[in-house]
CSV table of C-alpha atoms in Angstrom, one decimal:
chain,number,residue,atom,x,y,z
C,1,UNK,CA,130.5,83.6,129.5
C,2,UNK,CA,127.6,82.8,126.8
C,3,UNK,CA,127.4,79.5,128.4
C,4,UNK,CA,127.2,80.9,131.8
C,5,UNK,CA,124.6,83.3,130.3
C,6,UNK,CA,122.4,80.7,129.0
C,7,UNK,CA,122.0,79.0,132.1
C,8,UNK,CA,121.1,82.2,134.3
C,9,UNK,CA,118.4,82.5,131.7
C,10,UNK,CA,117.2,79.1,132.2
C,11,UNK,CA,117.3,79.6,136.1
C,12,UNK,CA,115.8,83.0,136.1
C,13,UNK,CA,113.0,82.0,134.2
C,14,UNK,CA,110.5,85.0,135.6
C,15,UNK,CA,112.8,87.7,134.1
C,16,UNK,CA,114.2,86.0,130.9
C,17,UNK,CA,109.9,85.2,129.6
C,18,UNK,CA,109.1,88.8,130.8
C,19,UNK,CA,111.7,90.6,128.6
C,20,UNK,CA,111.5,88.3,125.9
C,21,UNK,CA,107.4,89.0,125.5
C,22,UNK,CA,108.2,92.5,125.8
C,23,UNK,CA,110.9,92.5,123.3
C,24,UNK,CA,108.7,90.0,121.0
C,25,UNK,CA,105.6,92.4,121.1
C,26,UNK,CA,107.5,95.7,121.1
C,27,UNK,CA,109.3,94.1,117.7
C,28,UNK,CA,105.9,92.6,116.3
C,29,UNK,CA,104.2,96.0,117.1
C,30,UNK,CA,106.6,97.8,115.7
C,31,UNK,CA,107.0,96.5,111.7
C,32,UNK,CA,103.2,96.1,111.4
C,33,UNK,CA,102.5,99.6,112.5
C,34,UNK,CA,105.3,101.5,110.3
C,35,UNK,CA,103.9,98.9,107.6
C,36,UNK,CA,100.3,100.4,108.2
C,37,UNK,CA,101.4,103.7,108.1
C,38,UNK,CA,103.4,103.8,104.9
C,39,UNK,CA,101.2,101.8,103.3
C,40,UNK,CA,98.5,104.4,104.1
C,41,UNK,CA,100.6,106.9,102.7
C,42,UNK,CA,101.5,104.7,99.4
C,43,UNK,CA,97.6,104.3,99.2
C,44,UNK,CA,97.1,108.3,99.4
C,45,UNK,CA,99.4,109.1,97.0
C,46,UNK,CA,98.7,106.3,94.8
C,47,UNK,CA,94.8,107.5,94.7
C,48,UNK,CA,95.8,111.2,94.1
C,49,UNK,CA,97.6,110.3,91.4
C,50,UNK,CA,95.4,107.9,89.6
C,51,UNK,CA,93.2,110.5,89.3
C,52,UNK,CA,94.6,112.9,87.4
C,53,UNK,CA,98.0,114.3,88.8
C,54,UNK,CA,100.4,112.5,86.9
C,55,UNK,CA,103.8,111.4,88.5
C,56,UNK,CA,106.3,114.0,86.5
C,57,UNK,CA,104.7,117.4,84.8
C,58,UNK,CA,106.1,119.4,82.1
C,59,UNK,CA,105.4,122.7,81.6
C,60,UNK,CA,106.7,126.0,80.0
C,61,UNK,CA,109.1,128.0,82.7
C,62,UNK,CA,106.7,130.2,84.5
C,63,UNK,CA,103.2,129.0,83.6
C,64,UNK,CA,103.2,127.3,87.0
C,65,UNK,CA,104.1,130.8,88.7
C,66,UNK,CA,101.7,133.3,86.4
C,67,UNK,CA,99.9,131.0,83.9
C,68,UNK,CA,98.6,132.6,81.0
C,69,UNK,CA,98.9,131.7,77.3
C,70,UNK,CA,102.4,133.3,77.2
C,71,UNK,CA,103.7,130.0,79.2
C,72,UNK,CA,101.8,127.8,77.1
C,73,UNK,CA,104.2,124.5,75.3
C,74,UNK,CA,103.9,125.4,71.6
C,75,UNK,CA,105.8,122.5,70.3
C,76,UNK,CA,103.9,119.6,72.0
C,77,UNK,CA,105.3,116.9,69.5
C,78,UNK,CA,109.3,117.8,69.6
C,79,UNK,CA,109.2,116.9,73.4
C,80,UNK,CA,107.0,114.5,73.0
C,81,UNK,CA,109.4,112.4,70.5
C,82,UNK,CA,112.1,113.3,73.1
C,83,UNK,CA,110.0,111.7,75.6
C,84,UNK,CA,110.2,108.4,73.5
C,85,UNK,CA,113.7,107.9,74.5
C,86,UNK,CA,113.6,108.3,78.1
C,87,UNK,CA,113.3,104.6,79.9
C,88,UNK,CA,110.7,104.4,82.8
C,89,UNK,CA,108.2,106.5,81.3
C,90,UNK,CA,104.9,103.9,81.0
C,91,UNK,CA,102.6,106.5,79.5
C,92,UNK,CA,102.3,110.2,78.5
C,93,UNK,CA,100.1,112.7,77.3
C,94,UNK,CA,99.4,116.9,76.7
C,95,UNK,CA,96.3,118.4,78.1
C,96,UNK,CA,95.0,122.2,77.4
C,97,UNK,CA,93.9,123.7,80.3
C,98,UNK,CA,91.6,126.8,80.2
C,99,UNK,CA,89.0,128.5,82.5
C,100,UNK,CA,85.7,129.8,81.9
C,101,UNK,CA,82.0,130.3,82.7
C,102,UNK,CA,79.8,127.5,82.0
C,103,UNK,CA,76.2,128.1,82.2
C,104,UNK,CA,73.0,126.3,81.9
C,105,UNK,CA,69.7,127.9,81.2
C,106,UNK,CA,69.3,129.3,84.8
C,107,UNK,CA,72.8,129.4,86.5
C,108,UNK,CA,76.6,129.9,86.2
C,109,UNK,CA,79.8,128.5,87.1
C,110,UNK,CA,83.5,129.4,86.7
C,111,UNK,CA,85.4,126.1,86.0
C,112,UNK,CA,88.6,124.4,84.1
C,113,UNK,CA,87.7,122.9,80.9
C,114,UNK,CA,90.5,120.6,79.9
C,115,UNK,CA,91.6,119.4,76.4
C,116,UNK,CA,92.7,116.0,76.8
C,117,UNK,CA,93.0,113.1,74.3
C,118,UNK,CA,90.7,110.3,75.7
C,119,UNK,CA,92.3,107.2,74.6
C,120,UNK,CA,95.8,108.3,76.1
C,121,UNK,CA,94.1,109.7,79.6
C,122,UNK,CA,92.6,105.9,80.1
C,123,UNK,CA,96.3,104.9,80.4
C,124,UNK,CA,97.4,107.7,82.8
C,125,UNK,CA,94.2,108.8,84.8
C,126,UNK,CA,91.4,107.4,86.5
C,127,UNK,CA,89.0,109.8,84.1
C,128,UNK,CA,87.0,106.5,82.6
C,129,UNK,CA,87.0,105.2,85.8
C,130,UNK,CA,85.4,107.8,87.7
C,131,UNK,CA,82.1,108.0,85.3
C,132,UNK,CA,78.8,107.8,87.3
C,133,UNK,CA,76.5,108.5,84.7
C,134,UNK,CA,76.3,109.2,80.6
C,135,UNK,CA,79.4,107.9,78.5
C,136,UNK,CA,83.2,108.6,78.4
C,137,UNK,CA,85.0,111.0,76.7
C,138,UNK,CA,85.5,109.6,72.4
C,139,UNK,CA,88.1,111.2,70.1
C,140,UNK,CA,85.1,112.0,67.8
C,141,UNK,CA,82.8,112.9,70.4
C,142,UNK,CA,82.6,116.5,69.1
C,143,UNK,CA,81.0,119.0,71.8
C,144,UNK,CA,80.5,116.6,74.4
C,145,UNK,CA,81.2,117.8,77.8
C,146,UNK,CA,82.5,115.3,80.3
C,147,UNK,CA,81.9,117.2,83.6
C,148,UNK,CA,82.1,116.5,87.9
C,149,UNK,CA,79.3,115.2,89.4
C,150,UNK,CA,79.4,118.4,91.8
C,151,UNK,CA,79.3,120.8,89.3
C,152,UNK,CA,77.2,119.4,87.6
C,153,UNK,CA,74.7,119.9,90.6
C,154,UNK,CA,76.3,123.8,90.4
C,155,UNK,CA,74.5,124.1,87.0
C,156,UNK,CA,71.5,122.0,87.4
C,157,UNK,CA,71.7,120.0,84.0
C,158,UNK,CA,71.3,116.2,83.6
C,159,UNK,CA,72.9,113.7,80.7
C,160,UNK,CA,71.8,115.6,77.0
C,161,UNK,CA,71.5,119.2,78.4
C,162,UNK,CA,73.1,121.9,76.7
C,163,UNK,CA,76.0,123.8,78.6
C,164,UNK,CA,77.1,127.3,77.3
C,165,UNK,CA,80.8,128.1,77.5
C,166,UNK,CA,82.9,131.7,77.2
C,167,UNK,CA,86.7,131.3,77.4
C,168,UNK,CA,90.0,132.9,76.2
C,169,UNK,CA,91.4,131.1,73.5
C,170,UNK,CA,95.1,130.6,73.2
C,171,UNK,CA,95.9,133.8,71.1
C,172,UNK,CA,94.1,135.3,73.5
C,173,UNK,CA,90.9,135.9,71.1
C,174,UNK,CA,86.9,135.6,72.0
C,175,UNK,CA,86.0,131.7,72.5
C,176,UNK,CA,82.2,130.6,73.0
C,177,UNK,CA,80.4,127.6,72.3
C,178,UNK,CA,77.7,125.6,73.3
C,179,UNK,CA,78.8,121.9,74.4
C,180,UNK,CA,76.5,119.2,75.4
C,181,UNK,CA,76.5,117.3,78.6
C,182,UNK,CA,77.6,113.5,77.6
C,183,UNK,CA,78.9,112.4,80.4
C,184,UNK,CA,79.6,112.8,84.6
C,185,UNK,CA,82.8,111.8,86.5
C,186,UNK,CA,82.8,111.6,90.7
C,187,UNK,CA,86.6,110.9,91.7
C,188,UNK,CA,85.9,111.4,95.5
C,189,UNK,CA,88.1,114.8,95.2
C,190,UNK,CA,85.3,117.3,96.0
C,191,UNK,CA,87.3,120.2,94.7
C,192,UNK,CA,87.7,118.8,91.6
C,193,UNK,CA,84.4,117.1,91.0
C,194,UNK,CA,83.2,120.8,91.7
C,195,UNK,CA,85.5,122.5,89.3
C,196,UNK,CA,86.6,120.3,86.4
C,197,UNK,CA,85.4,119.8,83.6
C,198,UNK,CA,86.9,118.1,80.2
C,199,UNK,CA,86.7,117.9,76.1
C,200,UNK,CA,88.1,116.0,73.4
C,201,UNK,CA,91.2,117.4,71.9
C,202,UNK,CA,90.5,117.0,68.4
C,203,UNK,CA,87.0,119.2,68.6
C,204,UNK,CA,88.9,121.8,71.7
C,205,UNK,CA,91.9,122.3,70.0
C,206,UNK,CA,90.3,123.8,66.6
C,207,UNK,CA,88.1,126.2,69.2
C,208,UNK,CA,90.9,127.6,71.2
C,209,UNK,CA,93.3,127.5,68.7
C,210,UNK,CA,95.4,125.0,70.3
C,211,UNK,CA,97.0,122.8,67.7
C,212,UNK,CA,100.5,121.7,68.6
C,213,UNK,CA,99.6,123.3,72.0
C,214,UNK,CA,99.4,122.4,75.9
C,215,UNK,CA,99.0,123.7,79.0
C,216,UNK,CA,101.8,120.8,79.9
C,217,UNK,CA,103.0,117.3,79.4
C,218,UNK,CA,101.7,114.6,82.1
C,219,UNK,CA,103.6,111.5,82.3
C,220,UNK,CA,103.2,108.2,84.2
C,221,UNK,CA,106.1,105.9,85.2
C,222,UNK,CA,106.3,102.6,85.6
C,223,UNK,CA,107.8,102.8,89.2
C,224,UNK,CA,106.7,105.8,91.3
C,225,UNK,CA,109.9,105.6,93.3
C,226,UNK,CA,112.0,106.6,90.4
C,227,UNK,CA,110.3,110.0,89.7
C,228,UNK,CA,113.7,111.8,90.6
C,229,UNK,CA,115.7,109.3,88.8
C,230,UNK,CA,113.6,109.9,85.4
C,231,UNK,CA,112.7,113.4,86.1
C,232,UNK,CA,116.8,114.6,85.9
C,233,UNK,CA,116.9,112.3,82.6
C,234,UNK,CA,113.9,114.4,81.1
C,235,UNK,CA,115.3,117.6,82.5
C,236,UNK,CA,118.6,116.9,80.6
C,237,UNK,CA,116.9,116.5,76.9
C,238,UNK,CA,114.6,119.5,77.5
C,239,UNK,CA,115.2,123.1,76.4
C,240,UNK,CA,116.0,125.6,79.0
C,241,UNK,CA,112.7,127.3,78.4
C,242,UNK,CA,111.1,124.3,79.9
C,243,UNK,CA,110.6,122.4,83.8
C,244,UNK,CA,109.8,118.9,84.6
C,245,UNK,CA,108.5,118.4,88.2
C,246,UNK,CA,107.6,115.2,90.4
C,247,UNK,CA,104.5,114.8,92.2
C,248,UNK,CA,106.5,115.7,95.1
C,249,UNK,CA,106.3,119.8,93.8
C,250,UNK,CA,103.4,119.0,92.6
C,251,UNK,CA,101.7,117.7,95.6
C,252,UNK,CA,103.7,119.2,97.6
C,253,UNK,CA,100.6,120.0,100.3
C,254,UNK,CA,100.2,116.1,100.3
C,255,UNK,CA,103.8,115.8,100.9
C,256,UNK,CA,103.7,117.7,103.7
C,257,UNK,CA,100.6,116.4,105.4
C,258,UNK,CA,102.0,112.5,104.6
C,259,UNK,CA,105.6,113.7,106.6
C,260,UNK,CA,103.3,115.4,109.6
C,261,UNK,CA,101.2,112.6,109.8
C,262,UNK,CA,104.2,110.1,109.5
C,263,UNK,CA,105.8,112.4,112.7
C,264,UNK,CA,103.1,112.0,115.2
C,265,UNK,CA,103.1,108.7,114.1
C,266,UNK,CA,106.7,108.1,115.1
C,267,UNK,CA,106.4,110.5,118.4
C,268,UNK,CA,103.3,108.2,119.7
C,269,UNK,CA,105.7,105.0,118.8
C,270,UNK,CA,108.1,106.7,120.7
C,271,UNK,CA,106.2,107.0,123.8
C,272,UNK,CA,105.4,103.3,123.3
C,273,UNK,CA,108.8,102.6,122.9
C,274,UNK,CA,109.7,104.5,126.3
C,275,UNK,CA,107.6,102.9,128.3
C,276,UNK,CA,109.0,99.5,126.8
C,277,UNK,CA,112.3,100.7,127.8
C,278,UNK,CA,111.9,101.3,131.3
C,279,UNK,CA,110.1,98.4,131.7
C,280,UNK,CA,112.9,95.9,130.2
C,281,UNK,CA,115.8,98.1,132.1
C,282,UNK,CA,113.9,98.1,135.5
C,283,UNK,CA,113.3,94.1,135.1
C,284,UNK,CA,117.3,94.0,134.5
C,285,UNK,CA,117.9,96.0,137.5
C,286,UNK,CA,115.7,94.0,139.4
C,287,UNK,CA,117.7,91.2,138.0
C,288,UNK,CA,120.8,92.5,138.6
C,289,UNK,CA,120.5,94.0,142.3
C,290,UNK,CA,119.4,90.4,143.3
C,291,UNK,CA,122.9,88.7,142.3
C,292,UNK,CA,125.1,91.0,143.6
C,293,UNK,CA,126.2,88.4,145.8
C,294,UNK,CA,126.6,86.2,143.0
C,295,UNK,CA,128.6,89.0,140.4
C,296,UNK,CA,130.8,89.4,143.5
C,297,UNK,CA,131.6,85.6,144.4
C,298,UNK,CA,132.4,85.6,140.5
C,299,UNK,CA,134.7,88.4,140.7
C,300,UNK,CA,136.3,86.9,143.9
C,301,UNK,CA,137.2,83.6,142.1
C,302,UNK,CA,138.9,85.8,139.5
C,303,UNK,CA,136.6,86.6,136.9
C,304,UNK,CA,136.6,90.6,135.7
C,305,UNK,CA,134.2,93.4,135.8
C,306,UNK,CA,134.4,93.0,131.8
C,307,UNK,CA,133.1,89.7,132.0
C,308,UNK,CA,130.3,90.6,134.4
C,309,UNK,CA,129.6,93.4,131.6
C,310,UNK,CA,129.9,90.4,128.7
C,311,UNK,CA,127.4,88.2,131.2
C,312,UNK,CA,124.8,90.6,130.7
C,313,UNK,CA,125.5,91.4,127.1
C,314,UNK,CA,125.0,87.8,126.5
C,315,UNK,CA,122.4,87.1,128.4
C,316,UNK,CA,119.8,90.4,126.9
C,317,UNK,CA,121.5,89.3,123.5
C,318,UNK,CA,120.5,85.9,123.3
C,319,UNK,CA,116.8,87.3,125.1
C,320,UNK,CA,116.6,89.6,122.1
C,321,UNK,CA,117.7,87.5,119.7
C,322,UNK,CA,115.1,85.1,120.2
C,323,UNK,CA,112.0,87.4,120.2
C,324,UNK,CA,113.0,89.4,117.4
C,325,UNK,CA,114.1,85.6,115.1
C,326,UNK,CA,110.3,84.9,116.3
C,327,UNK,CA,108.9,88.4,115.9
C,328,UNK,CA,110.4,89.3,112.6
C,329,UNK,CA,108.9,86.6,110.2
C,330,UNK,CA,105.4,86.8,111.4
C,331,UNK,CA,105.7,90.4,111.2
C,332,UNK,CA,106.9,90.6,107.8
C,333,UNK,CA,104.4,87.4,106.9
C,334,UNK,CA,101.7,90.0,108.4
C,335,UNK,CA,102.5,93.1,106.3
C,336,UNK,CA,103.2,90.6,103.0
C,337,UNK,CA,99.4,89.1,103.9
C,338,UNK,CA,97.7,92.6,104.2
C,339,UNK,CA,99.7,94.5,101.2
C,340,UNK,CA,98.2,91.7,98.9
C,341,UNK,CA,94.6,91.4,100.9
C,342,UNK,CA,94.3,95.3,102.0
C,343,UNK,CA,92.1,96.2,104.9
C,344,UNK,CA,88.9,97.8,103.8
C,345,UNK,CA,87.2,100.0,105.9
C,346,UNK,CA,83.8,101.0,104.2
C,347,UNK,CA,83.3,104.5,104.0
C,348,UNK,CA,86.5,106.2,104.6
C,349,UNK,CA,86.8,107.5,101.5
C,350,UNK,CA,83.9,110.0,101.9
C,351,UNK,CA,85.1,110.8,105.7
C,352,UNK,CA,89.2,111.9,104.1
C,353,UNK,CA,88.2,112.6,100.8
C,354,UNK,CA,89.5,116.1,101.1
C,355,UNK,CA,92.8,114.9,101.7
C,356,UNK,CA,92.8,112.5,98.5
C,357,UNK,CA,91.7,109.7,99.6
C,358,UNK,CA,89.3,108.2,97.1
C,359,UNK,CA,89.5,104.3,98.6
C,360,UNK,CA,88.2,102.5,101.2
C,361,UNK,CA,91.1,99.9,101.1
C,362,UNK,CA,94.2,100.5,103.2
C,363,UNK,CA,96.9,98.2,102.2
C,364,UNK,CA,100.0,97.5,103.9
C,365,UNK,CA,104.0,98.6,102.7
C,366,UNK,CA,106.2,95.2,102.5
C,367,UNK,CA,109.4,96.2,102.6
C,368,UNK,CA,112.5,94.5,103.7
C,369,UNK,CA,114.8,97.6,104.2
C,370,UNK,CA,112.0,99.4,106.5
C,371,UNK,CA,111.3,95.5,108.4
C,372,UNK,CA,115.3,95.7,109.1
C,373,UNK,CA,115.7,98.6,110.4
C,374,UNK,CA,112.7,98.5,112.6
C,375,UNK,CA,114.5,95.4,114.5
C,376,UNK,CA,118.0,97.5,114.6
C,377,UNK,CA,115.8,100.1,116.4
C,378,UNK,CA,114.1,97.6,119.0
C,379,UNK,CA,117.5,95.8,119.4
C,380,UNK,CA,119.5,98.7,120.1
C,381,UNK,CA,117.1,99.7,122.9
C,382,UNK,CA,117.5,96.3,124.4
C,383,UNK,CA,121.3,96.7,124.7
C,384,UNK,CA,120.9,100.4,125.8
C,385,UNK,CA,118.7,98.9,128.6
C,386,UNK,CA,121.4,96.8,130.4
C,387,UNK,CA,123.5,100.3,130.7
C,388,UNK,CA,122.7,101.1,134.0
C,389,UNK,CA,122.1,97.8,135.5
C,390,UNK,CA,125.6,97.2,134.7
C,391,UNK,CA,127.1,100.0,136.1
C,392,UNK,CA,125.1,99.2,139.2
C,393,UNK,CA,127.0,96.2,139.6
C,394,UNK,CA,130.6,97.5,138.7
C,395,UNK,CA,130.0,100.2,141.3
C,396,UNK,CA,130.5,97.1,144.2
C,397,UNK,CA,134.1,96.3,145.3
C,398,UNK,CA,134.5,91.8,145.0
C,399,UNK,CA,134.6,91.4,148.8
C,400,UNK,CA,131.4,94.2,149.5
C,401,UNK,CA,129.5,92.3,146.9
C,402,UNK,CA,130.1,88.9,148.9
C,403,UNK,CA,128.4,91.0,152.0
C,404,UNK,CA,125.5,92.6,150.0
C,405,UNK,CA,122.1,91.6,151.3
């Protein structure tokens, strides 16, 4: 039967070049696409995360829920030495998180002012990164205010200015101070270049009383796809007063927009898909309908309906076969290609930033499990498509099919 299979596909040439082009594009199409779209995804969350979101977050149970200085973490370095055992965790770090009025000498603005220690946030967040104008963040920096480029627009100050501040402290006492604008950040987030301001510890700490203190732990992993993996091994050495969360919770808006996006994604493949479908099944009916005569001289010299079935299995296997051995490669050498050399498309940033996306570079997802199953998909359609043509042709008694015109 395969050899008999081979050499219909030879003679029906039409039909065997049609359905192999279709099942070679549909394939090709196919793997770059999901490629393009998870590596869009990867790209989104990456960016969200780089700038200052870490991959796992530890907090006090309930100061995600009400917040206040009731939930704050009041033994900062006893985790964090627990934290020193765990494997996977690249970097971590405690921030104080508080909110208060800022104002300059003519206007106002509620906004976070962050403790953070700026020689540990260069290894977890894009903080550094992000500065526009002025200097970074030092540990001895004193009252300089590193601030967003938005707010800073709020208040009206420039590089040197003097910002007044009124807060809460963390014994829920009177803090004020007057802090000096060093330097300005612009991550792309507008929300958070419009609200977010940040401090050295070692000068915020002694203000708001926060020695020994955090609003939570942030923590960076060396491999992003192990957050759940790491996050049950932190959960085990922590207290029960105490939660550690993956950017999944954390993002979990992202999350939701990435698995929405990802399903219209899949529903317009799917209409692609149909289409492909159709038009490989019709071609085989077409086929099929035209050798009746043929199938039922074959059946008359004693061959079965099963091996009229195993005819047309061979002959769509070794069609689909062939496009997807062609199709596969350069479609994996494609997503390899553009996940080291990303696609840049100038400007983007500025049209999604409110969704997180602070890069113009869209770079593709290699992966040889997602590449795999993409083919299974395309090749199980293929064999789903013979179905009816070979039903067609079972439904014709050996000596009708002789007599079919």
């Amino acid at each position: 039967m395969f050899r008999l299979a081979l050499k219909n596909i030879l003679f029906y040439k039409g039909r065997s070049i049609t359905t192999f082009v279709l099942t070679f594009v549909s394939a090709l199409f196919f793997i770059v696409y999901v490629a393009m779209m998870d590596g869009s995804h990867n790209s989104m969350l990456q960016n969200a995360l780089k700038v200052y979101t870490g991959a796992i977050e530890i907090y006090k149970k309930g100061y995600r829920d009400i917040g206040g200085n009731e939930y704050l973490i009041t033994d900062v370095r006893s985790i964090e030495k627990k934290l020193e055992k765990i494997a996977g965790i690249a970097a971590y770090t405690s921030r104080y998180e508080t909110y208060g009025l800022l104002s300059s000498a003519e206007h106002s603005a509620a906004a976070m002012v962050a403790g953070v220690d700026p020689d540990k946030e260069r290894g977890i967040s894009e903080l550094e990164v992000a500065l526009v104008e002025g200097a970074y963040l030092a540990q001895d920096g004193g009252n300089c205010l590193y601030a967003g480029a938005d707010l800073v627009k709020k208040l009206q100050v420039s590089v040197g200015d003097e910002i007044s501040f009124v807060g809460g402290a963390s014994d829920n006492s009177f803090a004020a101070d007057i802090f000096r604008l060093c330097g300005i950040f612009k991550t792309g987030s507008f929300e958070f270049d419009a609200s977010s301001s940040f401090i050295a510890r070692n000068y915020f700490d002694t203000l708001m009383y926060a020695q020994n203190k955090a609003s939570y732990i942030t923590i960076k992993l060396d491999d992003i796809n192990r957050a759940d993996a790491v996050n049950a091994e932190i959960s085990k050495a922590l207290d029960s007063d105490y939660e550690s969360v993956t950017w999944k919770v954390l993002m979990s808006s992202m999350v939701e927009a990435m698995e929405v996006d990802s399903v219209f994604g899949y529903i317009s493949m799917s209409l692609f898909f149909v289409v492909i479908f159709f038009v490989v099944m019709i071609y085989s009916f077409i086929n099929a309908s035209a050798r009746v005569r043929e199938f039922g001289t074959l059946r008359c010299i004693g061959l079965s309906s099963a091996n009229m079935q195993a005819l047309l299995f061979y002959e769509i296997f070794i069609l689909s076969t062939a496009a997807i051995l062609l199709a596969g490669p350069i479609g994996g050498c494609i997503n390899y290609y553009f996940s080291v050399n990303p696609i840049i498309i100038p400007g983007i940033s500025e049209t999604y930033k409110e969704y997180g996306i602070v890069s113009d570079e869209i770079p593709f997802d290699f992966n040889l499990f997602t590449i795999s199953w993409n083919i299974a998909v395309i090749y199980v359609l293929n064999f789903l498509s013979i179905i009816y043509p070979v039903s067609y042709i079972n439904a014709f008694k050996p000596i009708e099919a002789t007599h079919h015109v």
